[in-house]
mmCIF file of C-alpha atoms in Angstrom:
data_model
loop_
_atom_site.group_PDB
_atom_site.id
_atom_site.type_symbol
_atom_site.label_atom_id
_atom_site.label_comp_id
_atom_site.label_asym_id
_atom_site.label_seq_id
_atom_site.Cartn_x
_atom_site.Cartn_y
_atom_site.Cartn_z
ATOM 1 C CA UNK A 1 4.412 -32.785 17.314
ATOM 2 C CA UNK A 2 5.228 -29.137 15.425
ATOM 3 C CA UNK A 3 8.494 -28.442 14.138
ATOM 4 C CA UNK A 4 7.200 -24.638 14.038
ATOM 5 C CA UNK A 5 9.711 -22.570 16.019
ATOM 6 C CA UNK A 6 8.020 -21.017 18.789
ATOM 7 C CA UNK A 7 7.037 -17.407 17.493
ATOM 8 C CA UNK A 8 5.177 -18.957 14.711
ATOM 9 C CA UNK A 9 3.430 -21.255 16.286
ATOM 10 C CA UNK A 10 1.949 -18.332 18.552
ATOM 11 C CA UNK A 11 1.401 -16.243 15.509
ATOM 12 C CA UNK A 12 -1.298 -15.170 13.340
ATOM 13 C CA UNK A 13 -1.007 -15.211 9.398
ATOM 14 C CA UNK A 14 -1.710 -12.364 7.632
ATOM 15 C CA UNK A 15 -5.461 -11.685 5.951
ATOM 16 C CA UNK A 16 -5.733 -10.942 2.690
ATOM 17 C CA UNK A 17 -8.630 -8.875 1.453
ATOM 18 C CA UNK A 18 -11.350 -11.571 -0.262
ATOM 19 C CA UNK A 19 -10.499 -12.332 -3.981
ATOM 20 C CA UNK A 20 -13.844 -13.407 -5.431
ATOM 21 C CA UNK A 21 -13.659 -15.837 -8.564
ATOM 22 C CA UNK A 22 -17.248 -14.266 -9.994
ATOM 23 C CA UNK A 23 -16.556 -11.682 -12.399
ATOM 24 C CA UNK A 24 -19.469 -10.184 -11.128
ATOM 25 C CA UNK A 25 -19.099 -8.920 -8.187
ATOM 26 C CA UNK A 26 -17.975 -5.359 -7.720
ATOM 27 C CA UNK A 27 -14.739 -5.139 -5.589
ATOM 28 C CA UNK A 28 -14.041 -2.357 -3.645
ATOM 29 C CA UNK A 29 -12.665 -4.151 -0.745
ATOM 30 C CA UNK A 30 -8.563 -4.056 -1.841
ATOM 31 C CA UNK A 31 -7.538 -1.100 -3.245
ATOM 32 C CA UNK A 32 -7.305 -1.915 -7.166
ATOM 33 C CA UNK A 33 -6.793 0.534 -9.812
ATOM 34 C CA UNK A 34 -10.350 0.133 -11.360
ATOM 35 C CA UNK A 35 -8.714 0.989 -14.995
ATOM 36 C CA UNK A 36 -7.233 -1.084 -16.740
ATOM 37 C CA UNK A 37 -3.547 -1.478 -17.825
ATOM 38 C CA UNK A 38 -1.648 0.454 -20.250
ATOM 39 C CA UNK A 39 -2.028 -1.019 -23.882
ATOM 40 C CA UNK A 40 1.957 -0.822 -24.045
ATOM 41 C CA UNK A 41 1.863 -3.291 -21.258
ATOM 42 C CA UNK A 42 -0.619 -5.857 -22.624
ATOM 43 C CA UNK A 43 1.246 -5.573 -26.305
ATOM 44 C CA UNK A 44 4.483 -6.087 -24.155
ATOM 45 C CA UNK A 45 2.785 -9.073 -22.759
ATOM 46 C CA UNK A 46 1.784 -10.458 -26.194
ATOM 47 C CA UNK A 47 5.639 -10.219 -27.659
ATOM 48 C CA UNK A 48 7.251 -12.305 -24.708
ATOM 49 C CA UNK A 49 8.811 -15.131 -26.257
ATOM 50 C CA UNK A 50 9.218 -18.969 -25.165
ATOM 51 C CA UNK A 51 13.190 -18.237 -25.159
ATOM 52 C CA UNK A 52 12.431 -15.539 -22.652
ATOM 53 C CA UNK A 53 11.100 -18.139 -20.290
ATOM 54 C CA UNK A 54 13.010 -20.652 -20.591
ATOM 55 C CA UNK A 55 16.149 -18.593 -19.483
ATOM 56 C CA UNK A 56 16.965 -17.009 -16.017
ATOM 57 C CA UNK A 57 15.890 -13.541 -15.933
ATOM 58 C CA UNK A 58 18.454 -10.805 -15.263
ATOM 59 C CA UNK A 59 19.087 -10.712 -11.800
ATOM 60 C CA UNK A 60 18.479 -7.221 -10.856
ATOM 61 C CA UNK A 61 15.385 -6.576 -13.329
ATOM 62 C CA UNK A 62 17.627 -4.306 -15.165
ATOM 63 C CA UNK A 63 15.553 -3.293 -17.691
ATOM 64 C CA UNK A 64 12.797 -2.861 -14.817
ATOM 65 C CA UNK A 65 15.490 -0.194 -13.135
ATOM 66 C CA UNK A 66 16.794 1.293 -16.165
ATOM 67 C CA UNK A 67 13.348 3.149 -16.603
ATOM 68 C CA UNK A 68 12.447 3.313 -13.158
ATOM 69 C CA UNK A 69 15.814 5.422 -13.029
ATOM 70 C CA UNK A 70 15.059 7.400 -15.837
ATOM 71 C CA UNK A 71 11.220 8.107 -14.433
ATOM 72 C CA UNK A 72 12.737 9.806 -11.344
ATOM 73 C CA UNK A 73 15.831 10.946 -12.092
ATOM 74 C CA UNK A 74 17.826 9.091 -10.332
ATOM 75 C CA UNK A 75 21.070 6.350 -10.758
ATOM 76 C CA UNK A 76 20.269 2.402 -10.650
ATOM 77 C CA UNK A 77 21.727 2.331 -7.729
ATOM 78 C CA UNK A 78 19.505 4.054 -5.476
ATOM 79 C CA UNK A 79 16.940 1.608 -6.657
ATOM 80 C CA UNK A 80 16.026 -1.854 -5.934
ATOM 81 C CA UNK A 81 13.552 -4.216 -7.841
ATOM 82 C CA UNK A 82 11.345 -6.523 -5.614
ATOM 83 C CA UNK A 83 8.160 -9.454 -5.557
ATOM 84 C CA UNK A 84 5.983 -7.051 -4.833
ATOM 85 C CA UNK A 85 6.184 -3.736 -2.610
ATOM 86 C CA UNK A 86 5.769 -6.977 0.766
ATOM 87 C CA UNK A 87 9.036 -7.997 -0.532
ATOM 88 C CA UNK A 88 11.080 -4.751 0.254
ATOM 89 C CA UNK A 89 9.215 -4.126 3.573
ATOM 90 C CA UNK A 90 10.360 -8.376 4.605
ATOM 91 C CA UNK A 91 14.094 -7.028 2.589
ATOM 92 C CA UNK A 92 14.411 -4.067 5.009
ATOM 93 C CA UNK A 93 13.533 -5.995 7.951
ATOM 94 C CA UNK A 94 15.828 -9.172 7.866
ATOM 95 C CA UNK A 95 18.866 -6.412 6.484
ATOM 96 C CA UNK A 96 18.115 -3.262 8.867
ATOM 97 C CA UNK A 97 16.684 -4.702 12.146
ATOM 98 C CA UNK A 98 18.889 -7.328 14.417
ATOM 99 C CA UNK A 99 16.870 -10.503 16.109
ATOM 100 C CA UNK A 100 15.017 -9.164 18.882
ATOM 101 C CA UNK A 101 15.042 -5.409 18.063
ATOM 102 C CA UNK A 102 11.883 -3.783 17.677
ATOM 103 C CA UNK A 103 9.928 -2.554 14.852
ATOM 104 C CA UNK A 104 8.205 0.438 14.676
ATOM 105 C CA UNK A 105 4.506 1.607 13.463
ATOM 106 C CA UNK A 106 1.918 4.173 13.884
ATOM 107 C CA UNK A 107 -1.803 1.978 14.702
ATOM 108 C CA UNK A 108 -3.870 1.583 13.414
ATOM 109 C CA UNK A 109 -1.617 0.912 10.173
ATOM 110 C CA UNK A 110 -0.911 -1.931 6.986
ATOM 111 C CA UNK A 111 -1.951 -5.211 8.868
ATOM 112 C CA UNK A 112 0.881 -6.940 7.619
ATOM 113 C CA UNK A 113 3.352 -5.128 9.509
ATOM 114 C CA UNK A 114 3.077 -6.730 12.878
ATOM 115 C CA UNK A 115 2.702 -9.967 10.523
ATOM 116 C CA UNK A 116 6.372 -9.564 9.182
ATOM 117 C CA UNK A 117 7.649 -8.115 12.685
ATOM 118 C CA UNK A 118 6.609 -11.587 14.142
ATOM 119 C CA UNK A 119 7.929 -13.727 11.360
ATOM 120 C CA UNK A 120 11.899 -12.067 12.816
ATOM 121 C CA UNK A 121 10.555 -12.539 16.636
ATOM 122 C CA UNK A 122 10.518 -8.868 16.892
ATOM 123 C CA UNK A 123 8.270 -6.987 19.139
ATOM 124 C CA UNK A 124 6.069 -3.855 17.385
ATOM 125 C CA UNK A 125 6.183 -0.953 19.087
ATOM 126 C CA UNK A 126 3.133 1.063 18.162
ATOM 127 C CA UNK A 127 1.969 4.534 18.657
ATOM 128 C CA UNK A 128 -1.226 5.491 18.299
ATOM 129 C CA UNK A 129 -2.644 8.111 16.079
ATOM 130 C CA UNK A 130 -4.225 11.133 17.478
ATOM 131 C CA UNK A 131 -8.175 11.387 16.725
ATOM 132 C CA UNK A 132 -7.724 12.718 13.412
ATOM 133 C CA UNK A 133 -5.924 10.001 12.201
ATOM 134 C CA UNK A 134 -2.636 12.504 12.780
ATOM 135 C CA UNK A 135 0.899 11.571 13.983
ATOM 136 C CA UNK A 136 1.601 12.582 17.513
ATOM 137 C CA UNK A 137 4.175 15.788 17.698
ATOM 138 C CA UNK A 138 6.870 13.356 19.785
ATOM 139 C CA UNK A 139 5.782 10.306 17.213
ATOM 140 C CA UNK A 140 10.077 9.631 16.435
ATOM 141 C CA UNK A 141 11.030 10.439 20.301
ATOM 142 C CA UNK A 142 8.865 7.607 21.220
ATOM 143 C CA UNK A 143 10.449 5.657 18.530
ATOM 144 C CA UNK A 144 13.888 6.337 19.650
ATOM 145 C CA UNK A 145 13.057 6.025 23.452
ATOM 146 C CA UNK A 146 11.983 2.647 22.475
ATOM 147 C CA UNK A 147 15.175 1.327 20.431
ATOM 148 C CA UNK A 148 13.694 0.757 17.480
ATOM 149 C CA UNK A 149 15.364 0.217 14.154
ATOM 150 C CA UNK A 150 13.052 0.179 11.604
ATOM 151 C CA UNK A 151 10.117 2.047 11.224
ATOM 152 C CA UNK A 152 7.380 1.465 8.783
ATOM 153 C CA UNK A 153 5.188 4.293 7.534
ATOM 154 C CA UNK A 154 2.408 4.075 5.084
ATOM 155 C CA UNK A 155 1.859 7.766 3.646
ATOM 156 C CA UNK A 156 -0.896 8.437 2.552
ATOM 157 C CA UNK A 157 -1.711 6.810 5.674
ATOM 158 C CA UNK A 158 -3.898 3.339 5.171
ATOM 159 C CA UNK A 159 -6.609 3.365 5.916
ATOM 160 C CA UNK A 160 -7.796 6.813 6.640
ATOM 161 C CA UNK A 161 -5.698 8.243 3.369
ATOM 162 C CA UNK A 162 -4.502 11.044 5.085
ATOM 163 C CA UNK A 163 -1.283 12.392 4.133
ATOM 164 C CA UNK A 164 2.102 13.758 5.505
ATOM 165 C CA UNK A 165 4.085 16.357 3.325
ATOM 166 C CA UNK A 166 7.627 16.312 2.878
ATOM 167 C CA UNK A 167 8.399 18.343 5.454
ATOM 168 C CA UNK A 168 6.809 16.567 8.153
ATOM 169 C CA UNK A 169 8.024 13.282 6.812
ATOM 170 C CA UNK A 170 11.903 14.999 6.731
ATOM 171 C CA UNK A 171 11.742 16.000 10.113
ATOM 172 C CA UNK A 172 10.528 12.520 10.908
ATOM 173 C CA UNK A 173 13.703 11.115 9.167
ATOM 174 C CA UNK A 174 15.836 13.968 10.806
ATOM 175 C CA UNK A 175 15.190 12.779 14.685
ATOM 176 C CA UNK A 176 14.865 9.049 14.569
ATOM 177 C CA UNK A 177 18.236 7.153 15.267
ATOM 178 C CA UNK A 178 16.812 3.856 13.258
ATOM 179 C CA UNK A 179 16.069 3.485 9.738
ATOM 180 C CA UNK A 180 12.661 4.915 8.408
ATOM 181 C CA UNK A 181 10.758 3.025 5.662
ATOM 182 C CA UNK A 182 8.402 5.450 4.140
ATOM 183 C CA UNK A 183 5.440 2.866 2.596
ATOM 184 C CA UNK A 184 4.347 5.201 -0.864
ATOM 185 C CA UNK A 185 1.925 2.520 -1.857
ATOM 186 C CA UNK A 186 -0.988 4.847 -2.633
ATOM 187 C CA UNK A 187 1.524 7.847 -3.411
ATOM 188 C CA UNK A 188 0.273 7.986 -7.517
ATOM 189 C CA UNK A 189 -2.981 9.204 -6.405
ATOM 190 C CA UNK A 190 -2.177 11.716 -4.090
ATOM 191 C CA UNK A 191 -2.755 15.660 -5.835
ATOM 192 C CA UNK A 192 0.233 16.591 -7.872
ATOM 193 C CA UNK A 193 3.534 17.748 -6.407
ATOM 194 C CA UNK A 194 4.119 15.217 -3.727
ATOM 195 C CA UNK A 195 7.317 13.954 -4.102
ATOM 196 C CA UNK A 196 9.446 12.737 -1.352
ATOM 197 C CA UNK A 197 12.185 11.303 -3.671
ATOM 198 C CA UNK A 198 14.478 14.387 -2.951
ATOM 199 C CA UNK A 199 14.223 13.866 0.220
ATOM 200 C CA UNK A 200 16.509 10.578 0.306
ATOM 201 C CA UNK A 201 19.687 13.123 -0.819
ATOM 202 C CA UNK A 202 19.360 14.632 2.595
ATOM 203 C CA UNK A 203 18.762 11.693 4.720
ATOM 204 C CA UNK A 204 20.838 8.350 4.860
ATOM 205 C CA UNK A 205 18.098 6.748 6.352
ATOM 206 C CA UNK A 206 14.937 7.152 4.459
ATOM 207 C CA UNK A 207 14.003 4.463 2.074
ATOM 208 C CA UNK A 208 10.629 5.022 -0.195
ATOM 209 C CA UNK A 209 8.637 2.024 -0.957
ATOM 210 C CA UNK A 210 6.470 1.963 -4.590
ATOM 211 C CA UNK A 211 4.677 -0.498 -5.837
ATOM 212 C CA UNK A 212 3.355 -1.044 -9.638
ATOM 213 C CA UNK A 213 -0.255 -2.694 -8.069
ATOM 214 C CA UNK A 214 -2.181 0.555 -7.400
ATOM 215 C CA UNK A 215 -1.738 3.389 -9.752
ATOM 216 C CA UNK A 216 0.254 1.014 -12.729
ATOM 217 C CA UNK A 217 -3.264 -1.614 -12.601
ATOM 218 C CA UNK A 218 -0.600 -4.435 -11.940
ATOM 219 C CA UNK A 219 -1.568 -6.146 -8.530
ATOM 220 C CA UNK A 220 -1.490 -9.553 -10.305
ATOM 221 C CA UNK A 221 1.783 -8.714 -11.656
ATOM 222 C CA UNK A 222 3.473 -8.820 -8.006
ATOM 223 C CA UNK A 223 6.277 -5.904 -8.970
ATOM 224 C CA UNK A 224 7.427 -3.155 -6.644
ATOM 225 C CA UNK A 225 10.601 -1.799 -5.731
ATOM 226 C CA UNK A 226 12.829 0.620 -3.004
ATOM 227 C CA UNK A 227 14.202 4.047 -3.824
ATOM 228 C CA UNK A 228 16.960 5.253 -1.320
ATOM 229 C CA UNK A 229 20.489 6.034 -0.670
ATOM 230 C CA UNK A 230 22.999 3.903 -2.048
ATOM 231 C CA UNK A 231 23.866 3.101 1.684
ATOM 232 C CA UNK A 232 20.371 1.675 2.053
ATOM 233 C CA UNK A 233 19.963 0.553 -1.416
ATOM 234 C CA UNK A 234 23.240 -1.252 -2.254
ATOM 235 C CA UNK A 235 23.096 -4.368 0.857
ATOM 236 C CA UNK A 236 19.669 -5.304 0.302
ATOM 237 C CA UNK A 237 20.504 -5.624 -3.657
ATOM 238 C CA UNK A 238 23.500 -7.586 -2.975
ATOM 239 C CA UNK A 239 22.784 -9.384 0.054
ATOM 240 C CA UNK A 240 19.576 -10.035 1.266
ATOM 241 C CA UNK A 241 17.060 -9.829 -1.325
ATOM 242 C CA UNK A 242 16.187 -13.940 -3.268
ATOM 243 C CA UNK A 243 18.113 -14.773 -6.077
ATOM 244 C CA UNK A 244 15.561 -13.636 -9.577
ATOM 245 C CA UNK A 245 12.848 -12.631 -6.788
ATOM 246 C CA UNK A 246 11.617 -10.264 -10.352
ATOM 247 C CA UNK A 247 10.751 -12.392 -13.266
ATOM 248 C CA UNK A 248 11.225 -12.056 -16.618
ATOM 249 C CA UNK A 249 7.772 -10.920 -17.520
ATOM 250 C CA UNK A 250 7.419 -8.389 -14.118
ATOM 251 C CA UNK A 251 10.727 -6.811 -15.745
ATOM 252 C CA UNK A 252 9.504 -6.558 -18.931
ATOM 253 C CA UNK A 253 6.008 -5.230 -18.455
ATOM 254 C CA UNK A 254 6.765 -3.151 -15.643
ATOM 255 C CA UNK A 255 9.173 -1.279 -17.891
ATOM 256 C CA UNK A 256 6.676 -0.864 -20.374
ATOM 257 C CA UNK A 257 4.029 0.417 -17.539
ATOM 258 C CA UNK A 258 6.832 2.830 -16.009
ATOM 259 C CA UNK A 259 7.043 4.568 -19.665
ATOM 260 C CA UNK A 260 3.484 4.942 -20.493
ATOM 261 C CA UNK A 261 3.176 7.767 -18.296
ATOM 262 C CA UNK A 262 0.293 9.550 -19.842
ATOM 263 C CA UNK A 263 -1.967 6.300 -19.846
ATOM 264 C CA UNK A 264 -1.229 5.857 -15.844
ATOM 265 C CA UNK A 265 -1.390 9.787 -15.192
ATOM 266 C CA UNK A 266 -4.917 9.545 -17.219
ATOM 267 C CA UNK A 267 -6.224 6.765 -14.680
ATOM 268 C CA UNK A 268 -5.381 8.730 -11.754
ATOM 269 C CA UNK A 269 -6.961 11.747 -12.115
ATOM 270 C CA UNK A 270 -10.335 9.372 -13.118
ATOM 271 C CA UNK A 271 -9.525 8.167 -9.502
ATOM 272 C CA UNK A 272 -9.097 11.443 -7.805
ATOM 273 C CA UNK A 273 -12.239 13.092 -9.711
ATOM 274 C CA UNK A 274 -14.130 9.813 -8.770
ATOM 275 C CA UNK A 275 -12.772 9.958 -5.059
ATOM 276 C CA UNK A 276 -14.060 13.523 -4.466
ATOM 277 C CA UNK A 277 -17.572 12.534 -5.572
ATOM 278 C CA UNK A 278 -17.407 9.087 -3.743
ATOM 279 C CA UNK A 279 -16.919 11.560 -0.873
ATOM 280 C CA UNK A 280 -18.997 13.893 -1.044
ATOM 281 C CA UNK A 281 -22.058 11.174 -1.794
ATOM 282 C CA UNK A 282 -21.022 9.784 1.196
ATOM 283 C CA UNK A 283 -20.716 12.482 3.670
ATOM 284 C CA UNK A 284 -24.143 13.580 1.997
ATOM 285 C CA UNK A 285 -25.065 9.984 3.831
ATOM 286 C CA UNK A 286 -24.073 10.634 7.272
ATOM 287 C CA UNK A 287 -20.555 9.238 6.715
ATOM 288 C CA UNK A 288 -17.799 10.992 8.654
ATOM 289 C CA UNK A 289 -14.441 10.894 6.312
ATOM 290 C CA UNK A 290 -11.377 12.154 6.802
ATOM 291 C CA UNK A 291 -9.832 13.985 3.545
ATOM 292 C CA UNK A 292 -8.157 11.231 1.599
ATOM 293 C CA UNK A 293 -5.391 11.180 -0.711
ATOM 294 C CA UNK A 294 -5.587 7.814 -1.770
ATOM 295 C CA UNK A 295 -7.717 5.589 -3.914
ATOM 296 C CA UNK A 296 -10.257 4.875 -0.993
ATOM 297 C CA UNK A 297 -11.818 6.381 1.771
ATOM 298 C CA UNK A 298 -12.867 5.925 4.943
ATOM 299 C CA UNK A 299 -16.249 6.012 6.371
ATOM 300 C CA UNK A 300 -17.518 5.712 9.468
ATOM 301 C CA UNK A 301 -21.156 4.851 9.915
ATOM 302 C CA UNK A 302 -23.877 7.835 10.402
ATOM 303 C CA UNK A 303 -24.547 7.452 14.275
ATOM 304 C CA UNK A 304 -28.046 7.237 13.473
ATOM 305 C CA UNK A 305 -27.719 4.263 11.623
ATOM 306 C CA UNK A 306 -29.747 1.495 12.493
ATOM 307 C CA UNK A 307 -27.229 -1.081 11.088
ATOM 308 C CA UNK A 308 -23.256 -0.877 12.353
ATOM 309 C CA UNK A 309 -20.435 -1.291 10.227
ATOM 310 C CA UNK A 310 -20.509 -4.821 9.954
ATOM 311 C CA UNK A 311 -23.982 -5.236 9.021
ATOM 312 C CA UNK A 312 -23.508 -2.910 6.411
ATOM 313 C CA UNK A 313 -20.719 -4.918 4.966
ATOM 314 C CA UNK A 314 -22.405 -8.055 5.174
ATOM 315 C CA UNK A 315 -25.700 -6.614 3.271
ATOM 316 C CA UNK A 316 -23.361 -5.109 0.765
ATOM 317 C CA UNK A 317 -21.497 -8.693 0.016
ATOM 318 C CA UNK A 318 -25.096 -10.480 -0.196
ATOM 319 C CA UNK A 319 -26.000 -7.776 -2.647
ATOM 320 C CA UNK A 320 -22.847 -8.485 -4.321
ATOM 321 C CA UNK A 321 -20.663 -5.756 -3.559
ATOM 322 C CA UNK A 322 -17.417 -6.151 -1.586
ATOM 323 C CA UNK A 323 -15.910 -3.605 0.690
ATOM 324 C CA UNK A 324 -13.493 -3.777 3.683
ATOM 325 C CA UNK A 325 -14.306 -4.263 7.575
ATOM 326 C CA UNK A 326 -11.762 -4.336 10.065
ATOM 327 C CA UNK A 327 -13.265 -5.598 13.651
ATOM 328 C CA UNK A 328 -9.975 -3.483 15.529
ATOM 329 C CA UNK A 329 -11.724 -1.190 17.952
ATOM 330 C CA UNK A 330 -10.415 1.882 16.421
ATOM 331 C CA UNK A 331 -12.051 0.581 13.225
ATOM 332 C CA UNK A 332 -14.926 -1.395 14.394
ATOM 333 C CA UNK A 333 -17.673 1.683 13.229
ATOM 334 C CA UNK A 334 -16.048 1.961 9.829
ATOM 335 C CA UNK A 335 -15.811 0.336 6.204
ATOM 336 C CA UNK A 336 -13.003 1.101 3.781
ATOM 337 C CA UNK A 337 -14.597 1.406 0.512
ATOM 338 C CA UNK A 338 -12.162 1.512 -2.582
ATOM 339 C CA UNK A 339 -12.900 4.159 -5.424
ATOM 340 C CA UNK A 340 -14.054 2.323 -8.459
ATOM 341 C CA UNK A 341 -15.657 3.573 -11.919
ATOM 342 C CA UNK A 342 -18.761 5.704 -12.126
ATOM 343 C CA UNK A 343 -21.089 2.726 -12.338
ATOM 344 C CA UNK A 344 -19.643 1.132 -9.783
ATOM 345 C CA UNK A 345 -19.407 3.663 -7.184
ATOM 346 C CA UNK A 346 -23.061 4.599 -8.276
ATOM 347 C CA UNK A 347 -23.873 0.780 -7.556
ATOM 348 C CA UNK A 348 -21.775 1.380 -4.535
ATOM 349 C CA UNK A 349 -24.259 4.287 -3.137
ATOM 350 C CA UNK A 350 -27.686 2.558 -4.315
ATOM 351 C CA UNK A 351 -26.445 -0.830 -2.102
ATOM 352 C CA UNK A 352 -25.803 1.606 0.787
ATOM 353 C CA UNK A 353 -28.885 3.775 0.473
ATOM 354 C CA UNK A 354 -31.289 0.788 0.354
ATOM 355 C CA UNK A 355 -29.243 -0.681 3.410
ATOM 356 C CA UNK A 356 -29.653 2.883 5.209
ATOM 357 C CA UNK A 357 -33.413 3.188 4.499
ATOM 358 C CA UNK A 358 -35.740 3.238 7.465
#
């Protein structure tokens, strides 16, 4: 006997990237900020107080959104404070997308996409990207031809990195009928002067998704949050999103990671210097990468290699390195490899070059 209802039962959970307990092992397999945290977060951390517990937090995070407001120049309103940036994209599906409608994405794309589209029993409509890990020119008429009301976008684009500039993502916006959820994840490591945050003046349905787990060093924090038009904004605050889904320590050290600005900005350029010589190492290799913009790369296996993909992954685990391998066929040749520090990218390249050796 199940008491599952029926969509579930024919589902498959989501797969999280392996979280190693040994302290040891180099992990380049899920995207973490290899730098630590701002000091103003860990003394923030140090001050919190048993009364602060013991208490409900404030329901909207406000001192979370006060500063995320005054980072980007925008009113509370346009924001909203989630569990986590998986907590907005499961908030913008149960508020913008009716039972049955479809989702879309471009594929391959975030794996937990088609996760959350099956949790509302809603189909995915996905459109392949063109061979250079591009969007196709009629990317939103296929959208629209299709009904859908939500699509999800991760720019830069996971997993090649590659990303979309304002423009293209406004003209994106401008022809679909549905709601478009722009997925900025990885967007603190992009080169400076992306910024799509304008762009939600002009179009009532664009929503931006950040998260605090990349470029902030928070992933075990769980913190992210929405920026959008109030019209977006103001029913998933209000309606849909759980009651104190941000705690009282995610509000107060996110606010304290939001104002350090010069620590985070310092531990992004590390990553982008250390990304272009990841690169370059690796395309030295054999690898064929597309330009990233994010804090990993990546690479598909030198043709001539007498070990594919997988084997490569495996040998790098047993030598105690982790990267990613996705068996999808579009995927199957390649590993995502995160940028870490110096030593351990340099680890990184040694593992691979005795691997690679004849």
């Amino acid at each position: 006997m199940t008491y599952e209802r029926d969509n579930i039962q024919r589902m498959a959970g989501y797969t999280p990237g392996e979280q190693p307990t040994d302290t040891r092992v180099i992990k380049l397999n899920t995207n973490e900020n290899p730098w630590p945290p701002s000091p103003a977060v860990m003394s923030a951390l140090a001050a919190i107080a048993p009364e602060d517990l013991r208490r409900y937090p404030s329901p909207t995070a406000a001192g979370f959104l006060a500063e995320a407001a005054r980072l980007h120049g925008i009113g509370s309103d346009q924001l909203v404070a989630t569990n986590g940036g998986d907590e907005l994209l499961r908030l913008a599906i149960t508020t913008f997308v009716p039972p049955g409608a479809p989702i879309g994405v471009a594929e391959p794309s975030y794996s937990l996409y088609p996760v959350l589209a099956a949790i509302h029993d809603s189909p995915v409509h996905a459109v392949e990207l063109d061979g250079d890990w591009s969007l196709p020119a009629d990317f939103a008429s296929r959208m629209n031809a299709a009904g859908v009301a939500l699509t999800l976008l991760v720019n830069p684009h996971a997993p090649s990195g590659r990303l979309l500039d304002a423009n293209a993502i406004s003209a994106i916006a401008a022809a679909l009928d549905g709601v478009l959820l722009v997925d900025e994840a990885y967007v603190d490591f992009t080169d400076p002067g992306h910024d799509l945050i304008g762009l939600t003046r002009w179009h009532d349905n664009l929503m931006i998704l950040r998260t605090l787990s990349k470029g902030y060093s928070l992933a075990g924090l769980r913190l992210g949050y929405g920026i959008g038009p109030v019209g977006l904004i103001e029913p998933m605050a209000r309606k849909t999103r759980d009651s104190y889904s941000v705690d009282a320590v995610a509000d107060v050290l996110g606010a304290a990671a939001l104002a350090d600005q010069p620590t985070a900005r310092a531990s992004w350029e590390a990553v982008r210097a250390e990304r272009t010589r990841l690169i370059h190492a690796l395309r030295e290799r054999g690898f064929a990468i597309p330009d990233s913009e994010s804090n990993f790369c990546l690479a598909r296996v030198p043709d001539q290699s007498r070990q594919p993909a997988a084997e490569l992954y495996r040998g790098l685990k047993e030598g105690g390195i982790l990267v990613r391998h996705f068996g999808t066929p579009r995927l199957v040749d390649c590993l995502r490899i995160t940028v870490g520090t110096p030593e351990q990218n340099d680890a990184l390249l040694r593992g691979l070059d005795a691997l690679l050796s004849p």
